[in-house]
């Protein structure tokens, strides 16, 4: 069984998607449609902008979504998923690729999500850090020890790697405790505290956009971030998508559940190779690679 997985924020790079645009008419049309919907030529920033351009949340999220979804479209008949999943933003890419919503509706939702999250970032300076070399329970206990500030587990990426999220002071204090526990803490260059309670205003704003969007049952189960379980019911998918903004990404459990449900091959669709690495950290024997084709 094939599991197709879609990356989230941080996978972007200058030049992403350019081969697709130049090499295929259908792909080019989809990129141009996206330029229209977004209201500026995001392709210019993707293909020839600066890393700083691409780091803006309002640019990063639609850029990664476009690269992933258009690559899946380019694969054509070769894209035959038995299951799909996406890391954070990648969940939107996975749902569109699996037919749960249209390309245009998915893009509009991603734009709404990115803009809502950008507002949160600007209103409440906050951050994230990757914690390495400690087990999940230890990191959870460290977060609970920090009083008077927000700091929570945000991304359960793979064994020995958990990203924490919160106020600048909360994350800084947690990082000190991580070092005392003989772990390693790496501050991340992100705009805010994603997947934390600080994203609640963005969740409220996104709720209206999700309610307005038409969802259908996907062609295969989508393993969603909030519970790491497979879903096909449109009502459940919508509810879980909304909860995702303030809840942790349970990626380790997602990969384990996909394996338990029969996944024999993991194919990463989109920029970067981060998810392949995480899959192999969960199961060193797992067959994980990038989508083949123009990329």
PDB file of C-alpha atoms in Angstrom:
ATOM      1  CA  UNK A   1       0.000   0.000   0.000  1.00  0.00           C
ATOM      2  CA  UNK A   2       1.188   3.496  -0.865  1.00  0.00           C
ATOM      3  CA  UNK A   3       1.110   6.394   1.607  1.00  0.00           C
ATOM      4  CA  UNK A   4       1.576   9.828   0.080  1.00  0.00           C
ATOM      5  CA  UNK A   5       2.787  12.480   2.548  1.00  0.00           C
ATOM      6  CA  UNK A   6       2.894  16.253   2.074  1.00  0.00           C
ATOM      7  CA  UNK A   7       5.349  18.657   3.775  1.00  0.00           C
ATOM      8  CA  UNK A   8       4.632  21.759   5.828  1.00  0.00           C
ATOM      9  CA  UNK A   9       6.232  25.116   6.488  1.00  0.00           C
ATOM     10  CA  UNK A  10      10.035  25.087   6.422  1.00  0.00           C
ATOM     11  CA  UNK A  11      10.343  22.933   3.270  1.00  0.00           C
ATOM     12  CA  UNK A  12      10.417  25.925   0.918  1.00  0.00           C
ATOM     13  CA  UNK A  13      13.396  26.828  -1.290  1.00  0.00           C
ATOM     14  CA  UNK A  14      14.027  29.364  -4.052  1.00  0.00           C
ATOM     15  CA  UNK A  15      13.295  27.765  -7.429  1.00  0.00           C
ATOM     16  CA  UNK A  16      10.618  25.416  -6.089  1.00  0.00           C
ATOM     17  CA  UNK A  17       8.143  24.375  -8.765  1.00  0.00           C
ATOM     18  CA  UNK A  18       9.962  26.100 -11.636  1.00  0.00           C
ATOM     19  CA  UNK A  19      10.525  22.831 -13.542  1.00  0.00           C
ATOM     20  CA  UNK A  20       6.822  22.032 -13.271  1.00  0.00           C
ATOM     21  CA  UNK A  21       5.860  25.471 -14.584  1.00  0.00           C
ATOM     22  CA  UNK A  22       8.277  25.324 -17.512  1.00  0.00           C
ATOM     23  CA  UNK A  23       7.767  21.669 -18.376  1.00  0.00           C
ATOM     24  CA  UNK A  24       4.004  21.135 -18.420  1.00  0.00           C
ATOM     25  CA  UNK A  25       1.079  23.197 -19.751  1.00  0.00           C
ATOM     26  CA  UNK A  26      -1.422  21.934 -17.160  1.00  0.00           C
ATOM     27  CA  UNK A  27       0.981  22.793 -14.354  1.00  0.00           C
ATOM     28  CA  UNK A  28       1.613  26.246 -15.823  1.00  0.00           C
ATOM     29  CA  UNK A  29      -2.136  26.906 -16.034  1.00  0.00           C
ATOM     30  CA  UNK A  30      -2.558  25.919 -12.372  1.00  0.00           C
ATOM     31  CA  UNK A  31       0.258  28.247 -11.295  1.00  0.00           C
ATOM     32  CA  UNK A  32      -1.252  31.121 -13.317  1.00  0.00           C
ATOM     33  CA  UNK A  33      -4.691  30.439 -11.815  1.00  0.00           C
ATOM     34  CA  UNK A  34      -3.046  30.663  -8.392  1.00  0.00           C
ATOM     35  CA  UNK A  35      -1.444  34.015  -9.276  1.00  0.00           C
ATOM     36  CA  UNK A  36      -4.935  35.314 -10.107  1.00  0.00           C
ATOM     37  CA  UNK A  37      -6.510  34.016  -6.897  1.00  0.00           C
ATOM     38  CA  UNK A  38      -3.688  35.263  -4.660  1.00  0.00           C
ATOM     39  CA  UNK A  39      -3.619  38.693  -6.303  1.00  0.00           C
ATOM     40  CA  UNK A  40       0.138  38.842  -6.901  1.00  0.00           C
ATOM     41  CA  UNK A  41       2.618  36.727  -8.844  1.00  0.00           C
ATOM     42  CA  UNK A  42       3.655  34.255  -6.177  1.00  0.00           C
ATOM     43  CA  UNK A  43       5.462  32.325  -8.947  1.00  0.00           C
ATOM     44  CA  UNK A  44       7.990  35.189  -9.204  1.00  0.00           C
ATOM     45  CA  UNK A  45       8.843  34.763  -5.499  1.00  0.00           C
ATOM     46  CA  UNK A  46       8.910  30.964  -5.730  1.00  0.00           C
ATOM     47  CA  UNK A  47      11.118  30.778  -8.822  1.00  0.00           C
ATOM     48  CA  UNK A  48      13.389  33.803  -8.368  1.00  0.00           C
ATOM     49  CA  UNK A  49      12.742  35.544  -5.049  1.00  0.00           C
ATOM     50  CA  UNK A  50      14.977  35.576  -1.991  1.00  0.00           C
ATOM     51  CA  UNK A  51      14.888  33.171   0.966  1.00  0.00           C
ATOM     52  CA  UNK A  52      13.583  36.108   3.017  1.00  0.00           C
ATOM     53  CA  UNK A  53      10.665  36.573   0.580  1.00  0.00           C
ATOM     54  CA  UNK A  54       9.740  32.916   0.957  1.00  0.00           C
ATOM     55  CA  UNK A  55       9.944  32.992   4.775  1.00  0.00           C
ATOM     56  CA  UNK A  56       6.894  35.220   5.135  1.00  0.00           C
ATOM     57  CA  UNK A  57       4.040  33.016   6.350  1.00  0.00           C
ATOM     58  CA  UNK A  58       1.618  34.556   3.830  1.00  0.00           C
ATOM     59  CA  UNK A  59       3.997  33.509   1.013  1.00  0.00           C
ATOM     60  CA  UNK A  60       5.441  30.278   2.436  1.00  0.00           C
ATOM     61  CA  UNK A  61       2.177  28.458   2.984  1.00  0.00           C
ATOM     62  CA  UNK A  62       0.593  28.977  -0.449  1.00  0.00           C
ATOM     63  CA  UNK A  63       3.975  28.352  -2.116  1.00  0.00           C
ATOM     64  CA  UNK A  64       4.441  24.936  -0.492  1.00  0.00           C
ATOM     65  CA  UNK A  65       0.782  24.064  -1.093  1.00  0.00           C
ATOM     66  CA  UNK A  66       1.091  24.923  -4.791  1.00  0.00           C
ATOM     67  CA  UNK A  67       4.312  22.989  -5.296  1.00  0.00           C
ATOM     68  CA  UNK A  68       2.847  19.902  -3.584  1.00  0.00           C
ATOM     69  CA  UNK A  69      -0.608  19.869  -5.195  1.00  0.00           C
ATOM     70  CA  UNK A  70       0.646  20.690  -8.686  1.00  0.00           C
ATOM     71  CA  UNK A  71       3.323  17.976  -8.433  1.00  0.00           C
ATOM     72  CA  UNK A  72       0.616  15.467  -7.489  1.00  0.00           C
ATOM     73  CA  UNK A  73      -1.415  16.623 -10.506  1.00  0.00           C
ATOM     74  CA  UNK A  74       1.649  16.271 -12.751  1.00  0.00           C
ATOM     75  CA  UNK A  75       2.039  12.648 -11.615  1.00  0.00           C
ATOM     76  CA  UNK A  76      -1.333  11.911 -13.233  1.00  0.00           C
ATOM     77  CA  UNK A  77      -2.208   8.210 -13.245  1.00  0.00           C
ATOM     78  CA  UNK A  78       0.912   7.460 -11.209  1.00  0.00           C
ATOM     79  CA  UNK A  79      -0.670   9.225  -8.227  1.00  0.00           C
ATOM     80  CA  UNK A  80      -2.740   6.416  -6.724  1.00  0.00           C
ATOM     81  CA  UNK A  81      -2.788   6.808  -2.958  1.00  0.00           C
ATOM     82  CA  UNK A  82      -4.094   4.170  -0.566  1.00  0.00           C
ATOM     83  CA  UNK A  83      -3.722   6.742   2.213  1.00  0.00           C
ATOM     84  CA  UNK A  84      -2.531  10.342   2.540  1.00  0.00           C
ATOM     85  CA  UNK A  85      -1.289  12.596   5.311  1.00  0.00           C
ATOM     86  CA  UNK A  86       0.289  16.011   5.600  1.00  0.00           C
ATOM     87  CA  UNK A  87       2.437  17.743   8.202  1.00  0.00           C
ATOM     88  CA  UNK A  88       0.583  20.859   9.433  1.00  0.00           C
ATOM     89  CA  UNK A  89       0.031  22.947   6.269  1.00  0.00           C
ATOM     90  CA  UNK A  90       0.650  19.733   4.291  1.00  0.00           C
ATOM     91  CA  UNK A  91      -2.705  18.394   5.501  1.00  0.00           C
ATOM     92  CA  UNK A  92      -4.416  20.895   3.174  1.00  0.00           C
ATOM     93  CA  UNK A  93      -2.252  19.701   0.253  1.00  0.00           C
ATOM     94  CA  UNK A  94      -3.080  16.079   1.089  1.00  0.00           C
ATOM     95  CA  UNK A  95      -6.825  16.756   1.184  1.00  0.00           C
ATOM     96  CA  UNK A  96      -6.816  18.550  -2.185  1.00  0.00           C
ATOM     97  CA  UNK A  97      -4.640  15.882  -3.817  1.00  0.00           C
ATOM     98  CA  UNK A  98      -7.034  13.213  -2.506  1.00  0.00           C
ATOM     99  CA  UNK A  99     -10.096  15.039  -3.865  1.00  0.00           C
ATOM    100  CA  UNK A 100     -11.648  16.225  -0.582  1.00  0.00           C
ATOM    101  CA  UNK A 101     -11.854  19.780  -1.966  1.00  0.00           C
ATOM    102  CA  UNK A 102     -11.051  21.605  -5.182  1.00  0.00           C
ATOM    103  CA  UNK A 103      -7.677  23.145  -5.991  1.00  0.00           C
ATOM    104  CA  UNK A 104      -9.183  26.646  -5.935  1.00  0.00           C
ATOM    105  CA  UNK A 105     -10.999  26.142  -2.627  1.00  0.00           C
ATOM    106  CA  UNK A 106      -7.926  24.579  -1.054  1.00  0.00           C
ATOM    107  CA  UNK A 107      -5.771  27.503  -2.134  1.00  0.00           C
ATOM    108  CA  UNK A 108      -8.281  30.030  -0.773  1.00  0.00           C
ATOM    109  CA  UNK A 109      -8.307  28.208   2.566  1.00  0.00           C
ATOM    110  CA  UNK A 110      -4.508  28.146   2.705  1.00  0.00           C
ATOM    111  CA  UNK A 111      -4.415  31.900   1.969  1.00  0.00           C
ATOM    112  CA  UNK A 112      -6.980  32.535   4.727  1.00  0.00           C
ATOM    113  CA  UNK A 113      -4.983  30.337   7.126  1.00  0.00           C
ATOM    114  CA  UNK A 114      -1.679  32.013   6.281  1.00  0.00           C
ATOM    115  CA  UNK A 115      -3.102  35.539   6.651  1.00  0.00           C
ATOM    116  CA  UNK A 116      -4.824  34.695   9.952  1.00  0.00           C
ATOM    117  CA  UNK A 117      -1.616  33.153  11.318  1.00  0.00           C
ATOM    118  CA  UNK A 118       0.452  36.114  10.113  1.00  0.00           C
ATOM    119  CA  UNK A 119      -1.836  38.468  12.080  1.00  0.00           C
ATOM    120  CA  UNK A 120      -1.340  36.359  15.212  1.00  0.00           C
ATOM    121  CA  UNK A 121       2.418  36.439  14.725  1.00  0.00           C
ATOM    122  CA  UNK A 122       2.411  40.236  14.431  1.00  0.00           C
ATOM    123  CA  UNK A 123       0.029  40.775  17.365  1.00  0.00           C
ATOM    124  CA  UNK A 124       1.803  38.408  19.779  1.00  0.00           C
ATOM    125  CA  UNK A 125       5.571  37.989  19.293  1.00  0.00           C
ATOM    126  CA  UNK A 126       6.216  34.304  19.884  1.00  0.00           C
ATOM    127  CA  UNK A 127       8.404  31.485  18.662  1.00  0.00           C
ATOM    128  CA  UNK A 128       9.210  27.767  18.414  1.00  0.00           C
ATOM    129  CA  UNK A 129      12.231  25.549  19.120  1.00  0.00           C
ATOM    130  CA  UNK A 130      13.180  21.996  18.162  1.00  0.00           C
ATOM    131  CA  UNK A 131      14.104  19.772  21.097  1.00  0.00           C
ATOM    132  CA  UNK A 132      16.430  16.874  20.316  1.00  0.00           C
ATOM    133  CA  UNK A 133      17.783  13.884  22.279  1.00  0.00           C
ATOM    134  CA  UNK A 134      14.945  13.741  24.822  1.00  0.00           C
ATOM    135  CA  UNK A 135      11.870  11.507  24.903  1.00  0.00           C
ATOM    136  CA  UNK A 136       8.423  13.048  24.465  1.00  0.00           C
ATOM    137  CA  UNK A 137       7.385  12.586  28.110  1.00  0.00           C
ATOM    138  CA  UNK A 138      10.443  14.485  29.381  1.00  0.00           C
ATOM    139  CA  UNK A 139       9.725  17.406  27.013  1.00  0.00           C
ATOM    140  CA  UNK A 140       6.062  17.454  28.083  1.00  0.00           C
ATOM    141  CA  UNK A 141       7.151  17.622  31.740  1.00  0.00           C
ATOM    142  CA  UNK A 142       9.583  20.463  30.962  1.00  0.00           C
ATOM    143  CA  UNK A 143       6.802  22.491  29.292  1.00  0.00           C
ATOM    144  CA  UNK A 144       4.555  21.913  32.331  1.00  0.00           C
ATOM    145  CA  UNK A 145       7.288  23.233  34.646  1.00  0.00           C
ATOM    146  CA  UNK A 146       7.314  26.675  32.999  1.00  0.00           C
ATOM    147  CA  UNK A 147       4.911  28.864  34.985  1.00  0.00           C
ATOM    148  CA  UNK A 148       3.382  32.196  33.961  1.00  0.00           C
ATOM    149  CA  UNK A 149       4.187  31.801  30.246  1.00  0.00           C
ATOM    150  CA  UNK A 150       2.787  29.757  27.358  1.00  0.00           C
ATOM    151  CA  UNK A 151       4.949  26.879  26.098  1.00  0.00           C
ATOM    152  CA  UNK A 152       3.529  23.596  24.769  1.00  0.00           C
ATOM    153  CA  UNK A 153       4.567  20.584  22.642  1.00  0.00           C
ATOM    154  CA  UNK A 154       3.653  21.511  19.053  1.00  0.00           C
ATOM    155  CA  UNK A 155       5.100  18.962  16.609  1.00  0.00           C
ATOM    156  CA  UNK A 156       5.727  15.335  17.603  1.00  0.00           C
ATOM    157  CA  UNK A 157       7.937  14.816  14.547  1.00  0.00           C
ATOM    158  CA  UNK A 158       9.759  11.548  15.267  1.00  0.00           C
ATOM    159  CA  UNK A 159      11.470   9.819  18.190  1.00  0.00           C
ATOM    160  CA  UNK A 160      13.986  12.234  19.699  1.00  0.00           C
ATOM    161  CA  UNK A 161      12.580  15.313  17.946  1.00  0.00           C
ATOM    162  CA  UNK A 162       9.725  17.347  19.397  1.00  0.00           C
ATOM    163  CA  UNK A 163       9.093  20.998  18.535  1.00  0.00           C
ATOM    164  CA  UNK A 164       7.850  23.286  21.323  1.00  0.00           C
ATOM    165  CA  UNK A 165       5.863  26.482  20.788  1.00  0.00           C
ATOM    166  CA  UNK A 166       4.918  29.513  22.893  1.00  0.00           C
ATOM    167  CA  UNK A 167       5.812  32.992  24.054  1.00  0.00           C
ATOM    168  CA  UNK A 168       9.433  34.093  23.557  1.00  0.00           C
ATOM    169  CA  UNK A 169      10.084  33.964  27.310  1.00  0.00           C
ATOM    170  CA  UNK A 170       8.290  30.640  27.756  1.00  0.00           C
ATOM    171  CA  UNK A 171      10.274  28.937  24.994  1.00  0.00           C
ATOM    172  CA  UNK A 172      13.545  30.460  26.271  1.00  0.00           C
ATOM    173  CA  UNK A 173      12.909  29.084  29.790  1.00  0.00           C
ATOM    174  CA  UNK A 174      11.978  25.674  28.421  1.00  0.00           C
ATOM    175  CA  UNK A 175      15.167  25.608  26.327  1.00  0.00           C
ATOM    176  CA  UNK A 176      17.235  26.204  29.500  1.00  0.00           C
ATOM    177  CA  UNK A 177      15.500  23.263  31.193  1.00  0.00           C
ATOM    178  CA  UNK A 178      16.118  21.124  28.086  1.00  0.00           C
ATOM    179  CA  UNK A 179      19.856  21.789  28.348  1.00  0.00           C
ATOM    180  CA  UNK A 180      19.802  20.926  32.061  1.00  0.00           C
ATOM    181  CA  UNK A 181      18.157  17.608  31.117  1.00  0.00           C
ATOM    182  CA  UNK A 182      21.049  16.906  28.686  1.00  0.00           C
ATOM    183  CA  UNK A 183      18.912  17.564  25.625  1.00  0.00           C
ATOM    184  CA  UNK A 184      19.548  19.940  22.744  1.00  0.00           C
ATOM    185  CA  UNK A 185      17.331  22.942  21.913  1.00  0.00           C
ATOM    186  CA  UNK A 186      17.444  24.694  18.536  1.00  0.00           C
ATOM    187  CA  UNK A 187      15.462  27.950  18.127  1.00  0.00           C
ATOM    188  CA  UNK A 188      13.529  27.923  14.832  1.00  0.00           C
ATOM    189  CA  UNK A 189      13.332  30.864  12.409  1.00  0.00           C
ATOM    190  CA  UNK A 190       9.541  31.062  12.410  1.00  0.00           C
ATOM    191  CA  UNK A 191       7.170  33.988  12.727  1.00  0.00           C
ATOM    192  CA  UNK A 192       5.168  32.746  15.696  1.00  0.00           C
ATOM    193  CA  UNK A 193       3.916  30.023  18.027  1.00  0.00           C
ATOM    194  CA  UNK A 194       2.168  27.682  15.602  1.00  0.00           C
ATOM    195  CA  UNK A 195       0.065  24.820  17.036  1.00  0.00           C
ATOM    196  CA  UNK A 196      -0.267  26.535  20.413  1.00  0.00           C
ATOM    197  CA  UNK A 197      -3.083  28.351  22.279  1.00  0.00           C
ATOM    198  CA  UNK A 198      -1.610  31.619  20.945  1.00  0.00           C
ATOM    199  CA  UNK A 199      -3.127  30.742  17.553  1.00  0.00           C
ATOM    200  CA  UNK A 200      -6.693  30.873  18.916  1.00  0.00           C
ATOM    201  CA  UNK A 201      -7.559  34.174  17.119  1.00  0.00           C
ATOM    202  CA  UNK A 202      -6.424  32.583  13.827  1.00  0.00           C
ATOM    203  CA  UNK A 203      -8.545  29.495  14.561  1.00  0.00           C
ATOM    204  CA  UNK A 204     -11.648  31.661  15.052  1.00  0.00           C
ATOM    205  CA  UNK A 205     -10.940  33.550  11.823  1.00  0.00           C
ATOM    206  CA  UNK A 206     -10.305  30.358   9.844  1.00  0.00           C
ATOM    207  CA  UNK A 207     -13.529  28.760  11.134  1.00  0.00           C
ATOM    208  CA  UNK A 208     -15.639  31.023   8.914  1.00  0.00           C
ATOM    209  CA  UNK A 209     -13.593  30.174   5.809  1.00  0.00           C
ATOM    210  CA  UNK A 210     -13.751  26.417   6.490  1.00  0.00           C
ATOM    211  CA  UNK A 211     -17.526  26.530   7.047  1.00  0.00           C
ATOM    212  CA  UNK A 212     -17.986  28.244   3.670  1.00  0.00           C
ATOM    213  CA  UNK A 213     -15.892  25.627   1.842  1.00  0.00           C
ATOM    214  CA  UNK A 214     -17.393  22.562   0.145  1.00  0.00           C
ATOM    215  CA  UNK A 215     -15.771  19.283   1.195  1.00  0.00           C
ATOM    216  CA  UNK A 216     -16.295  15.821  -0.314  1.00  0.00           C
ATOM    217  CA  UNK A 217     -15.161  12.398   0.834  1.00  0.00           C
ATOM    218  CA  UNK A 218     -11.526  11.903  -0.311  1.00  0.00           C
ATOM    219  CA  UNK A 219     -10.585   8.994  -2.598  1.00  0.00           C
ATOM    220  CA  UNK A 220      -8.695   7.400   0.317  1.00  0.00           C
ATOM    221  CA  UNK A 221      -8.368   7.924   4.075  1.00  0.00           C
ATOM    222  CA  UNK A 222      -6.556  11.070   5.220  1.00  0.00           C
ATOM    223  CA  UNK A 223      -4.612  10.715   8.474  1.00  0.00           C
ATOM    224  CA  UNK A 224      -5.134  14.023  10.255  1.00  0.00           C
ATOM    225  CA  UNK A 225      -2.729  15.808  12.573  1.00  0.00           C
ATOM    226  CA  UNK A 226      -4.960  16.221  15.625  1.00  0.00           C
ATOM    227  CA  UNK A 227      -5.532  12.510  16.305  1.00  0.00           C
ATOM    228  CA  UNK A 228      -3.221  10.721  13.793  1.00  0.00           C
ATOM    229  CA  UNK A 229      -6.221   8.661  12.650  1.00  0.00           C
ATOM    230  CA  UNK A 230      -7.666   8.038   9.159  1.00  0.00           C
ATOM    231  CA  UNK A 231     -10.728  10.093   8.183  1.00  0.00           C
ATOM    232  CA  UNK A 232     -13.041  10.144   5.173  1.00  0.00           C
ATOM    233  CA  UNK A 233     -16.156  11.865   6.556  1.00  0.00           C
ATOM    234  CA  UNK A 234     -16.224  15.521   5.364  1.00  0.00           C
ATOM    235  CA  UNK A 235     -17.708  16.773   8.665  1.00  0.00           C
ATOM    236  CA  UNK A 236     -14.914  15.126  10.679  1.00  0.00           C
ATOM    237  CA  UNK A 237     -12.265  16.402   8.269  1.00  0.00           C
ATOM    238  CA  UNK A 238     -13.491  20.005   8.634  1.00  0.00           C
ATOM    239  CA  UNK A 239     -13.602  19.791  12.427  1.00  0.00           C
ATOM    240  CA  UNK A 240     -10.089  18.323  12.628  1.00  0.00           C
ATOM    241  CA  UNK A 241      -8.674  20.895  10.182  1.00  0.00           C
ATOM    242  CA  UNK A 242      -9.910  23.685  12.422  1.00  0.00           C
ATOM    243  CA  UNK A 243      -8.616  22.130  15.645  1.00  0.00           C
ATOM    244  CA  UNK A 244      -5.215  21.700  13.985  1.00  0.00           C
ATOM    245  CA  UNK A 245      -4.208  25.366  14.418  1.00  0.00           C
ATOM    246  CA  UNK A 246      -4.080  25.212  18.213  1.00  0.00           C
ATOM    247  CA  UNK A 247      -3.370  21.468  18.670  1.00  0.00           C
ATOM    248  CA  UNK A 248      -0.076  19.581  18.270  1.00  0.00           C
ATOM    249  CA  UNK A 249       0.893  17.774  15.058  1.00  0.00           C
ATOM    250  CA  UNK A 250       1.032  14.082  15.971  1.00  0.00           C
ATOM    251  CA  UNK A 251       3.331  12.996  13.146  1.00  0.00           C
ATOM    252  CA  UNK A 252       5.117  10.134  14.935  1.00  0.00           C
ATOM    253  CA  UNK A 253       1.752   8.509  15.706  1.00  0.00           C
ATOM    254  CA  UNK A 254       0.547   9.209  12.149  1.00  0.00           C
ATOM    255  CA  UNK A 255       3.456   7.306  10.612  1.00  0.00           C
ATOM    256  CA  UNK A 256       3.037   4.442  13.103  1.00  0.00           C
ATOM    257  CA  UNK A 257      -0.680   4.201  12.324  1.00  0.00           C
ATOM    258  CA  UNK A 258      -0.050   4.238   8.571  1.00  0.00           C
ATOM    259  CA  UNK A 259       2.471   1.418   8.987  1.00  0.00           C
ATOM    260  CA  UNK A 260       0.057  -0.554  11.179  1.00  0.00           C
ATOM    261  CA  UNK A 261      -2.650  -0.098   8.533  1.00  0.00           C
ATOM    262  CA  UNK A 262      -0.453  -1.589   5.815  1.00  0.00           C
ATOM    263  CA  UNK A 263       1.685   1.243   4.353  1.00  0.00           C
ATOM    264  CA  UNK A 264       4.599  -0.322   2.492  1.00  0.00           C
ATOM    265  CA  UNK A 265       5.874   2.779   0.684  1.00  0.00           C
ATOM    266  CA  UNK A 266       5.941   6.447   1.753  1.00  0.00           C
ATOM    267  CA  UNK A 267       6.135   8.986  -1.083  1.00  0.00           C
ATOM    268  CA  UNK A 268       6.822  12.626  -0.172  1.00  0.00           C
ATOM    269  CA  UNK A 269       5.044  15.009  -2.542  1.00  0.00           C
ATOM    270  CA  UNK A 270       6.377  18.572  -2.448  1.00  0.00           C
ATOM    271  CA  UNK A 271       9.555  20.483  -1.661  1.00  0.00           C
ATOM    272  CA  UNK A 272      12.283  19.117   0.578  1.00  0.00           C
ATOM    273  CA  UNK A 273      12.976  15.720   2.110  1.00  0.00           C
ATOM    274  CA  UNK A 274      12.113  16.346   5.789  1.00  0.00           C
ATOM    275  CA  UNK A 275       9.215  13.896   6.000  1.00  0.00           C
ATOM    276  CA  UNK A 276      11.247  11.022   4.526  1.00  0.00           C
ATOM    277  CA  UNK A 277      13.800  11.530   7.283  1.00  0.00           C
ATOM    278  CA  UNK A 278      11.085  11.555   9.953  1.00  0.00           C
ATOM    279  CA  UNK A 279       9.497   8.367   8.574  1.00  0.00           C
ATOM    280  CA  UNK A 280      12.870   6.598   8.726  1.00  0.00           C
ATOM    281  CA  UNK A 281      13.393   7.810  12.304  1.00  0.00           C
ATOM    282  CA  UNK A 282      10.063   6.211  13.227  1.00  0.00           C
ATOM    283  CA  UNK A 283      10.934   2.990  11.347  1.00  0.00           C
ATOM    284  CA  UNK A 284      14.476   2.619   9.928  1.00  0.00           C
ATOM    285  CA  UNK A 285      13.229  -0.183   7.644  1.00  0.00           C
ATOM    286  CA  UNK A 286      10.516   1.980   6.044  1.00  0.00           C
ATOM    287  CA  UNK A 287      10.631   2.555   2.283  1.00  0.00           C
ATOM    288  CA  UNK A 288      10.439   6.359   1.960  1.00  0.00           C
ATOM    289  CA  UNK A 289      11.379   8.546  -1.011  1.00  0.00           C
ATOM    290  CA  UNK A 290      10.398  11.624  -3.023  1.00  0.00           C
ATOM    291  CA  UNK A 291       7.764  11.665  -5.747  1.00  0.00           C
ATOM    292  CA  UNK A 292       9.355  10.844  -9.073  1.00  0.00           C
ATOM    293  CA  UNK A 293       8.893  12.867 -12.240  1.00  0.00           C
ATOM    294  CA  UNK A 294      10.028  16.309 -13.266  1.00  0.00           C
ATOM    295  CA  UNK A 295      11.395  17.063  -9.793  1.00  0.00           C
TER     296      UNK A 295
END
